[in-house]
PDB file of C-alpha atoms and ligand atoms in Angstrom:
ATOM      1  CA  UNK A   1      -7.548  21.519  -4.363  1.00  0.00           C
ATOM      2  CA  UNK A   2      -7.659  18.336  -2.433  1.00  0.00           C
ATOM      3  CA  UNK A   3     -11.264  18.334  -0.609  1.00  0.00           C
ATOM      4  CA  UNK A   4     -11.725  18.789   3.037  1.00  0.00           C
ATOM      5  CA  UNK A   5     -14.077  16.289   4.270  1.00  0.00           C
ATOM      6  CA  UNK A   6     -14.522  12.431   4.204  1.00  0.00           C
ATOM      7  CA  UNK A   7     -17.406  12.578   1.357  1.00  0.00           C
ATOM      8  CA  UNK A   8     -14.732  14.580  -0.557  1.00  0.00           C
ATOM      9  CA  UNK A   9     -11.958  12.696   0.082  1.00  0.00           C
ATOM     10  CA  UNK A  10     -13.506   9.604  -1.018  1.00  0.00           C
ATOM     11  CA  UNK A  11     -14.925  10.689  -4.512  1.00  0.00           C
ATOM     12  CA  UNK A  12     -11.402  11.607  -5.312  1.00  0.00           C
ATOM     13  CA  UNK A  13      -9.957   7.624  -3.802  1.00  0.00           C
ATOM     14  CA  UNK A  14     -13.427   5.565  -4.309  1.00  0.00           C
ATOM     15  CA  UNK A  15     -13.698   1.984  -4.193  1.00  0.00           C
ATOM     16  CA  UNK A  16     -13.865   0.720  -7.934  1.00  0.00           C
ATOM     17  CA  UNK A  17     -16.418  -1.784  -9.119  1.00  0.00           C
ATOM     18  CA  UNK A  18     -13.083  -4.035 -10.255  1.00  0.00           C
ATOM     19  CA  UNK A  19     -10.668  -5.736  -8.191  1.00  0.00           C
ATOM     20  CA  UNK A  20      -7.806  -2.913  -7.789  1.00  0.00           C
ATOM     21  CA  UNK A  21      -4.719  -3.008  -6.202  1.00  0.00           C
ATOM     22  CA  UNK A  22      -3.954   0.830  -4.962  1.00  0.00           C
ATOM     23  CA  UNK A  23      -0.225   1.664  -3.590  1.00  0.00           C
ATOM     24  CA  UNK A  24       0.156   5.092  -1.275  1.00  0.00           C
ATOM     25  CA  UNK A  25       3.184   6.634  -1.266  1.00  0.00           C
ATOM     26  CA  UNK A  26       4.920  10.122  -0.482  1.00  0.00           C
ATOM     27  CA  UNK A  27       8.088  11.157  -1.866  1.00  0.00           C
ATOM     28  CA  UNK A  28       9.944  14.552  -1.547  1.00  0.00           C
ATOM     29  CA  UNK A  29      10.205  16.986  -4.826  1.00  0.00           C
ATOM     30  CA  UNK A  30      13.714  15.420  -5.348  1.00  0.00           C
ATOM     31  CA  UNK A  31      12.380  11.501  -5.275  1.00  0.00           C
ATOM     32  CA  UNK A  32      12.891  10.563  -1.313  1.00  0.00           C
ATOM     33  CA  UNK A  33      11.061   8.035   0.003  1.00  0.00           C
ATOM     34  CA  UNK A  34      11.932   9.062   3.651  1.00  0.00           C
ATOM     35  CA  UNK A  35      13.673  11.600   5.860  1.00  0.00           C
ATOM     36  CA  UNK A  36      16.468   9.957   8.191  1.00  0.00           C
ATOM     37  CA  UNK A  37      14.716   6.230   7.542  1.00  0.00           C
ATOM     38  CA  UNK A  38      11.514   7.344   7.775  1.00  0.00           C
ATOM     39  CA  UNK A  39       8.635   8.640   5.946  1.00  0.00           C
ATOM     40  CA  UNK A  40       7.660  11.027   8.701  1.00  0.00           C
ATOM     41  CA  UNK A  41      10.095  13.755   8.002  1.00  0.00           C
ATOM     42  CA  UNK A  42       8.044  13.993   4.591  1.00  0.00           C
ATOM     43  CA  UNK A  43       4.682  14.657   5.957  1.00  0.00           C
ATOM     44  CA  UNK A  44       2.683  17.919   5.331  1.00  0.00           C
ATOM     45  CA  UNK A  45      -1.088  19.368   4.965  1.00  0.00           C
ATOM     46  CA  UNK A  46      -3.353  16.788   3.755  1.00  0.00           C
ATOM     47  CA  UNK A  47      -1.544  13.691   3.227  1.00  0.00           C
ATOM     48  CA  UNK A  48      -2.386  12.629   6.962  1.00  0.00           C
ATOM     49  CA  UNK A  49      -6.099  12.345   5.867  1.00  0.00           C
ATOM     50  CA  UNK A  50      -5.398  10.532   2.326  1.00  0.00           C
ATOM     51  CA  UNK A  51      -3.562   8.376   4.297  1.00  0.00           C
ATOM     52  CA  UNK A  52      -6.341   7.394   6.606  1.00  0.00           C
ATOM     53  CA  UNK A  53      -8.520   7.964   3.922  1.00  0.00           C
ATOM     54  CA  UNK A  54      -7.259   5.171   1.722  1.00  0.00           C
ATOM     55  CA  UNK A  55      -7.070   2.655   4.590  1.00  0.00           C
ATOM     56  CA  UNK A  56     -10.687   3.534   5.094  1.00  0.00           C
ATOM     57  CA  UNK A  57     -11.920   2.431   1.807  1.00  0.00           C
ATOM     58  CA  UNK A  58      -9.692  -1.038   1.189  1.00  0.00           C
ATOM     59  CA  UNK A  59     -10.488  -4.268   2.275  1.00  0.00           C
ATOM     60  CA  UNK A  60      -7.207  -5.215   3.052  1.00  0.00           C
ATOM     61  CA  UNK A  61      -4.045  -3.521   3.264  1.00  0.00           C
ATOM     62  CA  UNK A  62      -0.541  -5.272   2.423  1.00  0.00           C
ATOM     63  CA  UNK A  63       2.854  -3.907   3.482  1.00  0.00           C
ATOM     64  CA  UNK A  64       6.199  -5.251   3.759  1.00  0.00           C
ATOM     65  CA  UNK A  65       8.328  -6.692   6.826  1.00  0.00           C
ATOM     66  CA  UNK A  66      11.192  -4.310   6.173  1.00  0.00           C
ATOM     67  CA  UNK A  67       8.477  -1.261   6.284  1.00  0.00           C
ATOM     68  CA  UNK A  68       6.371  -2.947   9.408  1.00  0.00           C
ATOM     69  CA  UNK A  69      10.032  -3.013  11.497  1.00  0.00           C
ATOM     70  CA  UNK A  70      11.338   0.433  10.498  1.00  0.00           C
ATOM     71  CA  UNK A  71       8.359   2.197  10.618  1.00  0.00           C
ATOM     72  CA  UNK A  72       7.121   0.272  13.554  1.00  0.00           C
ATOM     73  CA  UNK A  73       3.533  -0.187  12.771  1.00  0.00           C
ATOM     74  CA  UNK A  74       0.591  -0.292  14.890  1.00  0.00           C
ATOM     75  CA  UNK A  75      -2.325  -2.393  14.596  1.00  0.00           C
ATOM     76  CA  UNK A  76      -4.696  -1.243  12.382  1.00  0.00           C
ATOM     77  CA  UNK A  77      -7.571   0.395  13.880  1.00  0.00           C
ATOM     78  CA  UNK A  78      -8.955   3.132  12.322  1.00  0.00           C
ATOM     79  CA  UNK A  79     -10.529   5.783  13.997  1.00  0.00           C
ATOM     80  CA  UNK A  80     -14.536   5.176  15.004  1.00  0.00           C
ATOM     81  CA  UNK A  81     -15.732   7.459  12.586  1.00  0.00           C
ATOM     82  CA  UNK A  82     -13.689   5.686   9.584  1.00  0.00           C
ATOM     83  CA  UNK A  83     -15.123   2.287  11.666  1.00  0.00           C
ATOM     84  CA  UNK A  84     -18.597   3.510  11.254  1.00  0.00           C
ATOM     85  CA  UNK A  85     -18.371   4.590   7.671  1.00  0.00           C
ATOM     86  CA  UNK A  86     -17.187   0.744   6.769  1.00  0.00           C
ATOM     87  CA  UNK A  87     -20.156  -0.646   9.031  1.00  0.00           C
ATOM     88  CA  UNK A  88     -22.982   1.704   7.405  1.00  0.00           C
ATOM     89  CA  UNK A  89     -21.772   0.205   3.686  1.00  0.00           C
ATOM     90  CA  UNK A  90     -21.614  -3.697   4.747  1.00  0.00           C
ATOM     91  CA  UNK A  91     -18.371  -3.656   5.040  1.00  0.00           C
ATOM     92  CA  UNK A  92     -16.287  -5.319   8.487  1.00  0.00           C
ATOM     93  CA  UNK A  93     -15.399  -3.177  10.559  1.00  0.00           C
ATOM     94  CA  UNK A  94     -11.728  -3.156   9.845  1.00  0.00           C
ATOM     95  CA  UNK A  95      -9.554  -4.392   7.119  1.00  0.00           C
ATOM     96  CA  UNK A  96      -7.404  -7.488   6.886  1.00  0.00           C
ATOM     97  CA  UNK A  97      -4.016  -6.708   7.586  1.00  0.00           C
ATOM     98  CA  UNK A  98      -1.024  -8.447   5.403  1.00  0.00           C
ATOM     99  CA  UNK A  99       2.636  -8.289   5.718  1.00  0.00           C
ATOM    100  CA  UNK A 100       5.028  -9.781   3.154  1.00  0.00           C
ATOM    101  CA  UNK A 101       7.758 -11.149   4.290  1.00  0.00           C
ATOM    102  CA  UNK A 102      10.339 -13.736   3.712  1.00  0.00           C
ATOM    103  CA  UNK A 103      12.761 -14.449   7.039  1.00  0.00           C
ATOM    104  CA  UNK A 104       9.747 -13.824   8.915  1.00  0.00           C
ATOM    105  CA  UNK A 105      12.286 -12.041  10.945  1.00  0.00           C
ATOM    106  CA  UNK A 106       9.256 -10.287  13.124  1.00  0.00           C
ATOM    107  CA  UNK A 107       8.048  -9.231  16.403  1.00  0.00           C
ATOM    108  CA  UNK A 108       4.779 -11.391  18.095  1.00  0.00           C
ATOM    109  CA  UNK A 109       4.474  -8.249  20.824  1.00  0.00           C
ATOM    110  CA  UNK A 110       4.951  -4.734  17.842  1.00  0.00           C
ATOM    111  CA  UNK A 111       1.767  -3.434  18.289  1.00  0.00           C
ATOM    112  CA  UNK A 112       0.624  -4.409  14.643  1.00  0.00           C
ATOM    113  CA  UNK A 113       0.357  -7.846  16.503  1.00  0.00           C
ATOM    114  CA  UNK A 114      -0.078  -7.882  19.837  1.00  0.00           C
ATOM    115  CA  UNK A 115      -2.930  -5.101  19.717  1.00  0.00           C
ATOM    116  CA  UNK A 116      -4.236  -6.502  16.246  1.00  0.00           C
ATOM    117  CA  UNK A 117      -8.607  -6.568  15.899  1.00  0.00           C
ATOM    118  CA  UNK A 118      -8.575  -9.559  13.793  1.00  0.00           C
ATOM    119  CA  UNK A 119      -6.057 -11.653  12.962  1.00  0.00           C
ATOM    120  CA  UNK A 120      -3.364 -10.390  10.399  1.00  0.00           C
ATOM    121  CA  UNK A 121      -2.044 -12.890   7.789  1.00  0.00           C
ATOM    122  CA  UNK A 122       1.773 -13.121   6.969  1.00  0.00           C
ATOM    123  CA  UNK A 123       2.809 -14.369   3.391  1.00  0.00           C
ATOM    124  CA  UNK A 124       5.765 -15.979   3.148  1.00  0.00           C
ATOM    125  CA  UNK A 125       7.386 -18.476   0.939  1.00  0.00           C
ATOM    126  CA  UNK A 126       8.083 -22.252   1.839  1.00  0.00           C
ATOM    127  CA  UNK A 127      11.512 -22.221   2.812  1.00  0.00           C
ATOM    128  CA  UNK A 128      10.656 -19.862   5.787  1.00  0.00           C
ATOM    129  CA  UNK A 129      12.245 -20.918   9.063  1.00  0.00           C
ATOM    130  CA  UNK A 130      10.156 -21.333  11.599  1.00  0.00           C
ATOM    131  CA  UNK A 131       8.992 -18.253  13.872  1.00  0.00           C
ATOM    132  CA  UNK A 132       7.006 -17.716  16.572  1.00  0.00           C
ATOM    133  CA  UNK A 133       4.805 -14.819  14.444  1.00  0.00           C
ATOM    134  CA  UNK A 134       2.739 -18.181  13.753  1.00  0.00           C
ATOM    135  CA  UNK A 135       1.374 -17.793  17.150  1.00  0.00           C
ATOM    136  CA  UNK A 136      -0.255 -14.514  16.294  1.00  0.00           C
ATOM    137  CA  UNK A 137      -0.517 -14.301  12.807  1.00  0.00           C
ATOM    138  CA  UNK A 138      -2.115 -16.874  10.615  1.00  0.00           C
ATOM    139  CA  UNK A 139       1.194 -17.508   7.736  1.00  0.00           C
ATOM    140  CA  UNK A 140       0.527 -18.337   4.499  1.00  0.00           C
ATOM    141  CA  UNK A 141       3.455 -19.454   2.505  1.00  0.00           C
ATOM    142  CA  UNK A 142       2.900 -19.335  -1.264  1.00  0.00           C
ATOM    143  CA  UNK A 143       6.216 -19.766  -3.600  1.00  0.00           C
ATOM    144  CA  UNK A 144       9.726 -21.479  -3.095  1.00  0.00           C
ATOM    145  CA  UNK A 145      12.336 -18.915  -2.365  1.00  0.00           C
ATOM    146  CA  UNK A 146      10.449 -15.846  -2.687  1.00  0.00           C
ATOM    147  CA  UNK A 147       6.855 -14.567  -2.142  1.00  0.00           C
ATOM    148  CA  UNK A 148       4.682 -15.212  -4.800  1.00  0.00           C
ATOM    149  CA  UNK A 149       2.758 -12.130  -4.849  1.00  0.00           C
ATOM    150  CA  UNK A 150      -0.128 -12.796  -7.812  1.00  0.00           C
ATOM    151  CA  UNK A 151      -1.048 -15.713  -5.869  1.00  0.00           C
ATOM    152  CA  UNK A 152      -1.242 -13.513  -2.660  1.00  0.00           C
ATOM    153  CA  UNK A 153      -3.271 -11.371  -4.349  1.00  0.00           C
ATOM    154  CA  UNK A 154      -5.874 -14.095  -5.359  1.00  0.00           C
ATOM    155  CA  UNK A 155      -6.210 -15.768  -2.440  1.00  0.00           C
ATOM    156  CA  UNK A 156      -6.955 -12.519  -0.831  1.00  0.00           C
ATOM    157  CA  UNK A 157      -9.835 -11.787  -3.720  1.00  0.00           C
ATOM    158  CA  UNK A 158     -11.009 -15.568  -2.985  1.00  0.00           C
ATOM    159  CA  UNK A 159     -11.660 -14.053   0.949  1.00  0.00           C
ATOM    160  CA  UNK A 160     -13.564 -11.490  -0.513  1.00  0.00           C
ATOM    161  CA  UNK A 161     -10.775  -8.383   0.118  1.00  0.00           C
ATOM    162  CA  UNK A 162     -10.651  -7.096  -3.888  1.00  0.00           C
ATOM    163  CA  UNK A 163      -9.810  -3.283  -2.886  1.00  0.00           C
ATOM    164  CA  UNK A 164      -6.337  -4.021  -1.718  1.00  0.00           C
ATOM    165  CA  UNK A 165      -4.045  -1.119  -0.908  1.00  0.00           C
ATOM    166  CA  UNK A 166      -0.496  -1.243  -0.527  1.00  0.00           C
ATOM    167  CA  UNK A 167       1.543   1.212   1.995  1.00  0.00           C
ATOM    168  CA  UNK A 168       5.179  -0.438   0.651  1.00  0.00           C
ATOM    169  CA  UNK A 169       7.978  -0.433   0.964  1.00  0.00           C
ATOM    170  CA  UNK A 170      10.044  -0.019  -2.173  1.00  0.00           C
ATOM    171  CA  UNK A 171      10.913  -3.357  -1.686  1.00  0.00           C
ATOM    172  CA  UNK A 172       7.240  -4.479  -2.061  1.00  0.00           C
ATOM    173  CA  UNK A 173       6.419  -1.750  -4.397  1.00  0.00           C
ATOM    174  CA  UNK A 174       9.444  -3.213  -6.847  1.00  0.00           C
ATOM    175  CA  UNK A 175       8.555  -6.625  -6.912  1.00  0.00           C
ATOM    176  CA  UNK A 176       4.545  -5.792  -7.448  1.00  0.00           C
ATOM    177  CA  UNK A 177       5.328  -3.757 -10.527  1.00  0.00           C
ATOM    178  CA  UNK A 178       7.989  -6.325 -11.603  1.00  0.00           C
ATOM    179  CA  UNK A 179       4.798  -8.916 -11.168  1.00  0.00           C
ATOM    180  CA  UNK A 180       2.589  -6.162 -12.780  1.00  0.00           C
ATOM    181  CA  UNK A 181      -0.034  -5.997 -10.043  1.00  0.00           C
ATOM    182  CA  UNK A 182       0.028  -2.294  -9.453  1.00  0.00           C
ATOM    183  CA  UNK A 183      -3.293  -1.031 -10.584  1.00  0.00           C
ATOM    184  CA  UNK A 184      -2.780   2.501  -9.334  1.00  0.00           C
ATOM    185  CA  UNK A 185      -0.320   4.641  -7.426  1.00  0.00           C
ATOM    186  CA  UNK A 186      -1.316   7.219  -5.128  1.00  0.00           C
ATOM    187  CA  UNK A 187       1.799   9.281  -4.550  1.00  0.00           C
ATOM    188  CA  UNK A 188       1.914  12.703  -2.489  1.00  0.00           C
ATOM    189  CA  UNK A 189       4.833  15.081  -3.459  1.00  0.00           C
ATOM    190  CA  UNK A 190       5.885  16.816  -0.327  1.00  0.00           C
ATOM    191  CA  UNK A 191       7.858  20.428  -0.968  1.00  0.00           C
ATOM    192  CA  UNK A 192      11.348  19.285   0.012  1.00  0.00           C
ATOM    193  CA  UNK A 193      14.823  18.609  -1.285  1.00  0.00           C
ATOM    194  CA  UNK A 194      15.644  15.795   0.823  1.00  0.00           C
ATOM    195  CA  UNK A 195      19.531  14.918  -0.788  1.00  0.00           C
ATOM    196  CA  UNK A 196      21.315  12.191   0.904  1.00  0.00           C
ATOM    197  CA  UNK A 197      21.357   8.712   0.535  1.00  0.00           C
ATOM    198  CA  UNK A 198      17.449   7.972   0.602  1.00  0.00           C
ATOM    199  CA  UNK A 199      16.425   5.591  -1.902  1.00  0.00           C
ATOM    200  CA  UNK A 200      13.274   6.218  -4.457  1.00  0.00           C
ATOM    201  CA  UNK A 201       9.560   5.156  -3.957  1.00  0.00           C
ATOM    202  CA  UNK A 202      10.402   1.146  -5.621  1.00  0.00           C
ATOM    203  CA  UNK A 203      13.406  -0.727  -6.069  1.00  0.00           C
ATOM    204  CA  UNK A 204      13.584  -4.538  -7.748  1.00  0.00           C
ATOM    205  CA  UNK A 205      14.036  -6.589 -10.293  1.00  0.00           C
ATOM    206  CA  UNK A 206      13.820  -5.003 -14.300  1.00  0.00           C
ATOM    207  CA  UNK A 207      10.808  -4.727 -15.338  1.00  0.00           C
ATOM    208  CA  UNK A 208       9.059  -2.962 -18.642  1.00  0.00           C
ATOM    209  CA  UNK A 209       7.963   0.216 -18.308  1.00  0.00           C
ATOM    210  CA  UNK A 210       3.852   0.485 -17.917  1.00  0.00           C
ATOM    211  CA  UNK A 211       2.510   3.533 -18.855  1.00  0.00           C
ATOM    212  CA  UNK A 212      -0.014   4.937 -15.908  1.00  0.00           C
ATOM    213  CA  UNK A 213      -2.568   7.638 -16.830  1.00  0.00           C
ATOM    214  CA  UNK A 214      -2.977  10.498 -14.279  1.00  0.00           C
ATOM    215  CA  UNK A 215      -6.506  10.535 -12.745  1.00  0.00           C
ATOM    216  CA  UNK A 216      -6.176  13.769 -10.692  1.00  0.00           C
ATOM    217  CA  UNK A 217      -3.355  15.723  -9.207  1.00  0.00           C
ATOM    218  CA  UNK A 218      -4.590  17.766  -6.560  1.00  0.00           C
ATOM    219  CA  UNK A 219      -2.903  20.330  -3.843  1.00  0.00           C
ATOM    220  CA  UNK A 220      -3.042  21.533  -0.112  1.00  0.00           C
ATOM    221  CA  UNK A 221      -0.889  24.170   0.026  1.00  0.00           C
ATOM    222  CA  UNK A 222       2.325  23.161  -0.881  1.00  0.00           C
ATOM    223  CA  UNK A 223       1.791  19.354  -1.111  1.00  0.00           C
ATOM    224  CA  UNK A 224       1.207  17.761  -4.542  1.00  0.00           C
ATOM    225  CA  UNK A 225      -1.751  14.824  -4.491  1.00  0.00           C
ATOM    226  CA  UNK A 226      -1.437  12.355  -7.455  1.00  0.00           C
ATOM    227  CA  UNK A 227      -3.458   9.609  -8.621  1.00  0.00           C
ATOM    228  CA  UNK A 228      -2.190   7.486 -11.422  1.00  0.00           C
ATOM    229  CA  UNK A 229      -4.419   4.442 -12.751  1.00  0.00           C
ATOM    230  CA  UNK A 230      -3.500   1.865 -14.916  1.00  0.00           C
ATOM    231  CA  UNK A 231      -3.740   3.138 -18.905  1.00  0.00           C
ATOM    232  CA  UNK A 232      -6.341   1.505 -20.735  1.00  0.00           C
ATOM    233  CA  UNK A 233      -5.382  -0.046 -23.912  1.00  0.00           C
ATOM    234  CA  UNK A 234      -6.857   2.890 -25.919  1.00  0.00           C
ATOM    235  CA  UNK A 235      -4.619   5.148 -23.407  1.00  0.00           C
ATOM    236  CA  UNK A 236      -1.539   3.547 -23.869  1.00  0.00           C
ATOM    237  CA  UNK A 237       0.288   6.359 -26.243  1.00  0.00           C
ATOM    238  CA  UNK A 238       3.789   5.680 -25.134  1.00  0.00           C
ATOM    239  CA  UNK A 239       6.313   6.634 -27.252  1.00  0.00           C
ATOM    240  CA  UNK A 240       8.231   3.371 -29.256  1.00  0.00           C
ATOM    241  CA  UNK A 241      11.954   3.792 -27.762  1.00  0.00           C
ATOM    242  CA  UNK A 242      12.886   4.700 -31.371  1.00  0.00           C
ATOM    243  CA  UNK A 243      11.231   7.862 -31.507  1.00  0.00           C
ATOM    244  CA  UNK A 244      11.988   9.602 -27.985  1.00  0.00           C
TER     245      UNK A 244
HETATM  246  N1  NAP B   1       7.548   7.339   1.863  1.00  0.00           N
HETATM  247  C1  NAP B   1       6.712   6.325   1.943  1.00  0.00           C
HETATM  248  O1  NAP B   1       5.532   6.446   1.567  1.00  0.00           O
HETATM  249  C2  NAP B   1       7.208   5.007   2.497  1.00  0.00           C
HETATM  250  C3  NAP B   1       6.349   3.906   2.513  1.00  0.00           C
HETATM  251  C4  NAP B   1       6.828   2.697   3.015  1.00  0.00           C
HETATM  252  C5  NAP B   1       8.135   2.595   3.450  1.00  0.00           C
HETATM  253  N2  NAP B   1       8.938   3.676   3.414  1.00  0.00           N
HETATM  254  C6  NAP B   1      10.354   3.572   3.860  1.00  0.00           C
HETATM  255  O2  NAP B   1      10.964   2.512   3.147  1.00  0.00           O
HETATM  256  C7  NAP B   1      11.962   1.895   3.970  1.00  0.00           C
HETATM  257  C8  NAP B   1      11.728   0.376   4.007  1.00  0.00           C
HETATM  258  O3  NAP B   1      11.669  -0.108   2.710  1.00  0.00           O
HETATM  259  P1  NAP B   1      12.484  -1.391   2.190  1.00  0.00           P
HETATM  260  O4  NAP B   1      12.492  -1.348   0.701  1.00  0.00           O
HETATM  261  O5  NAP B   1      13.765  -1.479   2.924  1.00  0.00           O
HETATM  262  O6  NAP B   1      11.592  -2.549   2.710  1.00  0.00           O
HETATM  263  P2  NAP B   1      10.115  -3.070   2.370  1.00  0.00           P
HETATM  264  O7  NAP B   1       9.789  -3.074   0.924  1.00  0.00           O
HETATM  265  O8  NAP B   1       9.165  -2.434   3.315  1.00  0.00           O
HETATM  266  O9  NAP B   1      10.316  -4.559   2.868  1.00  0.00           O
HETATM  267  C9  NAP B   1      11.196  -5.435   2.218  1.00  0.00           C
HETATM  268  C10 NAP B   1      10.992  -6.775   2.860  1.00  0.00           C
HETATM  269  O10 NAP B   1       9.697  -7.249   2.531  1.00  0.00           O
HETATM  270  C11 NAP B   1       9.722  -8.642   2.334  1.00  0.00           C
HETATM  271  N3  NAP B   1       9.405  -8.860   0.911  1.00  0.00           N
HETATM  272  C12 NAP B   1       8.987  -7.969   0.014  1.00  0.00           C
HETATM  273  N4  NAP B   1       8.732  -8.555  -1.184  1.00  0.00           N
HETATM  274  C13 NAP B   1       8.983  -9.847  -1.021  1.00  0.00           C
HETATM  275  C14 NAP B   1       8.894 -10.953  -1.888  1.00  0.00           C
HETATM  276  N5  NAP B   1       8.435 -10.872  -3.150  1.00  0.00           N
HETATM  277  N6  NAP B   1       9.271 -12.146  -1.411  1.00  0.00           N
HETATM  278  C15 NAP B   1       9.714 -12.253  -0.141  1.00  0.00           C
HETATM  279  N7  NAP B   1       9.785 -11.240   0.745  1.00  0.00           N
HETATM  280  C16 NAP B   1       9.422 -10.040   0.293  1.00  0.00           C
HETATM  281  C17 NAP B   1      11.108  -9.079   2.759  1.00  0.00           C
HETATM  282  O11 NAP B   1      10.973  -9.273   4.164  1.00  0.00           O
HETATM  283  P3  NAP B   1      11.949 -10.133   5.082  1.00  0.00           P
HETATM  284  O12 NAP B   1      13.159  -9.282   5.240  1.00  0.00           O
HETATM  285  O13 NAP B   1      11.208 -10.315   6.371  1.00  0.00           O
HETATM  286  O14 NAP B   1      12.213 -11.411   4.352  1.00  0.00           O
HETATM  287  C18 NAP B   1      11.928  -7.854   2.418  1.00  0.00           C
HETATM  288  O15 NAP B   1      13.158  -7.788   3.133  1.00  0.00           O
HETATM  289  C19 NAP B   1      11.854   2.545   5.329  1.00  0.00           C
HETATM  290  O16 NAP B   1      12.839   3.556   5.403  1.00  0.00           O
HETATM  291  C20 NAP B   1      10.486   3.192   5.314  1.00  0.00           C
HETATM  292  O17 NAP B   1      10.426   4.335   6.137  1.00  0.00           O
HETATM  293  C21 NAP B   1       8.502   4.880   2.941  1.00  0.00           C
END
């Protein structure tokens, strides 16, 4: 059973010792990542507070333009409790936010700028056309054509933000595994068939199959709550191709 309670909540999504990159998800049973272009229509008991949860524990949380427009995301705030939690263990008050993107194709006044606590960073790459997001955002542009995501990742560690968590989209989420910077995936199975035309939780360039290891799958009522980590060495049991 997924714990009621913020001391529960984080035992089951702590902050690890290491430098981790975490993604959140939720997906319907049939493999939607959204209802109608959003992830709203997948919601349920529980996933609300992982959610916030998650947030609450990272330094810094990364998500991608194409996510930040259609899901058009706030600032990020927390709530006072989640605020005071962060103070009482040294950490700031809120985490950095960081959106990916390429055109930079983005709104100064979306909330998620205009009503931001400190001041979010945008990576980008170097043949980004200008934009007036550099008014509100400090832009960071790290590859030629395309973001390069490890080195986003270090220069956030080098600022001191090591618990990174990722909200997407499957965009993002394909070209992180396709880097291989996903450390763990926290994805909530809502009880739906969705059908349609929605696409699955990442989408990119090939890459090899990595073999996760499941950490805990938890419930609240009909939702599903898992938590896959990256498979030690000693864990990795996959299957050679020859043999499935
Ligand atoms: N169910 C869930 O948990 C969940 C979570 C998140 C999102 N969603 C859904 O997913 C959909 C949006 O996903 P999406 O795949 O279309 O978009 P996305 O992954 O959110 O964003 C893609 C955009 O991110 C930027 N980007 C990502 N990686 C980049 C890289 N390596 N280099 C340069 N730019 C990069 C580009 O921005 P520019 O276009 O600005 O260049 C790209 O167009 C929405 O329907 C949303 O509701 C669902």
């Amino acid at each position: 059973m997924l714990p009621e309670g913020v001391d529960g909540l984080v035992g089951c999504y702590p902050r690890l010792e290491r430098p981790n990159l975490r993604v959140n998800f939720i997906a319907s049973a049939d493999g939607a990542v959204s209802v109608d272009g959003l992830s709203a229509g997948l919601q349920g008991p529980g996933d609300k507070e992982v959610f916030d949860t998650l947030r609450m524990v990272c330094d810094g949380l990364i998500v991608a333009a194409g996510t930040v427009r259609a899901e058009n995301y706030d600032a990020l705030r927390l709530t006072e409790g989640g605020r005071a939690w962060r103070v009482a263990r040294g950490l700031t008050e809120f985490p950095l936010m960081v959106i990916v993107s390429g055109s930079l194709d983005l709104d100064p006044e979306q909330l998620i700028f205009a009503d931001a606590p400190i001041r979010p960073i945008v990576l980008t790459y170097r043949a980004a056309p200008a934009s007036p997001i550099r008014e509100v955002a400090e832009v960071i542009a790290l590859g030629e054509r395309e973001v390069d995501l490890a080195a986003g990742v270090r220069l956030l560690h080098e600022r001191g933000a090591t618990q990174l968590l990722c909200e997407g989209g499957p965009g993002l989420l394909g070209a992180m595994i396709a880097a291989d910077l996903v450390d763990e995936l926290c994805l909530t199975v809502a009880p739906l068939l969705a059908g349609g035309q929605a696409g699955r939780i990442a989408h990119g360039p090939p890459a090899p199959p990595r073999r996760m290891s499941l950490r805990h799958a938890l419930t609240r009522e009909d939702m599903l709550f898992l938590r896959y980590g990256r498979a030690e060495p000693t864990e990795d049991r996959a299957t050679p191709p020859g043999d499935r």
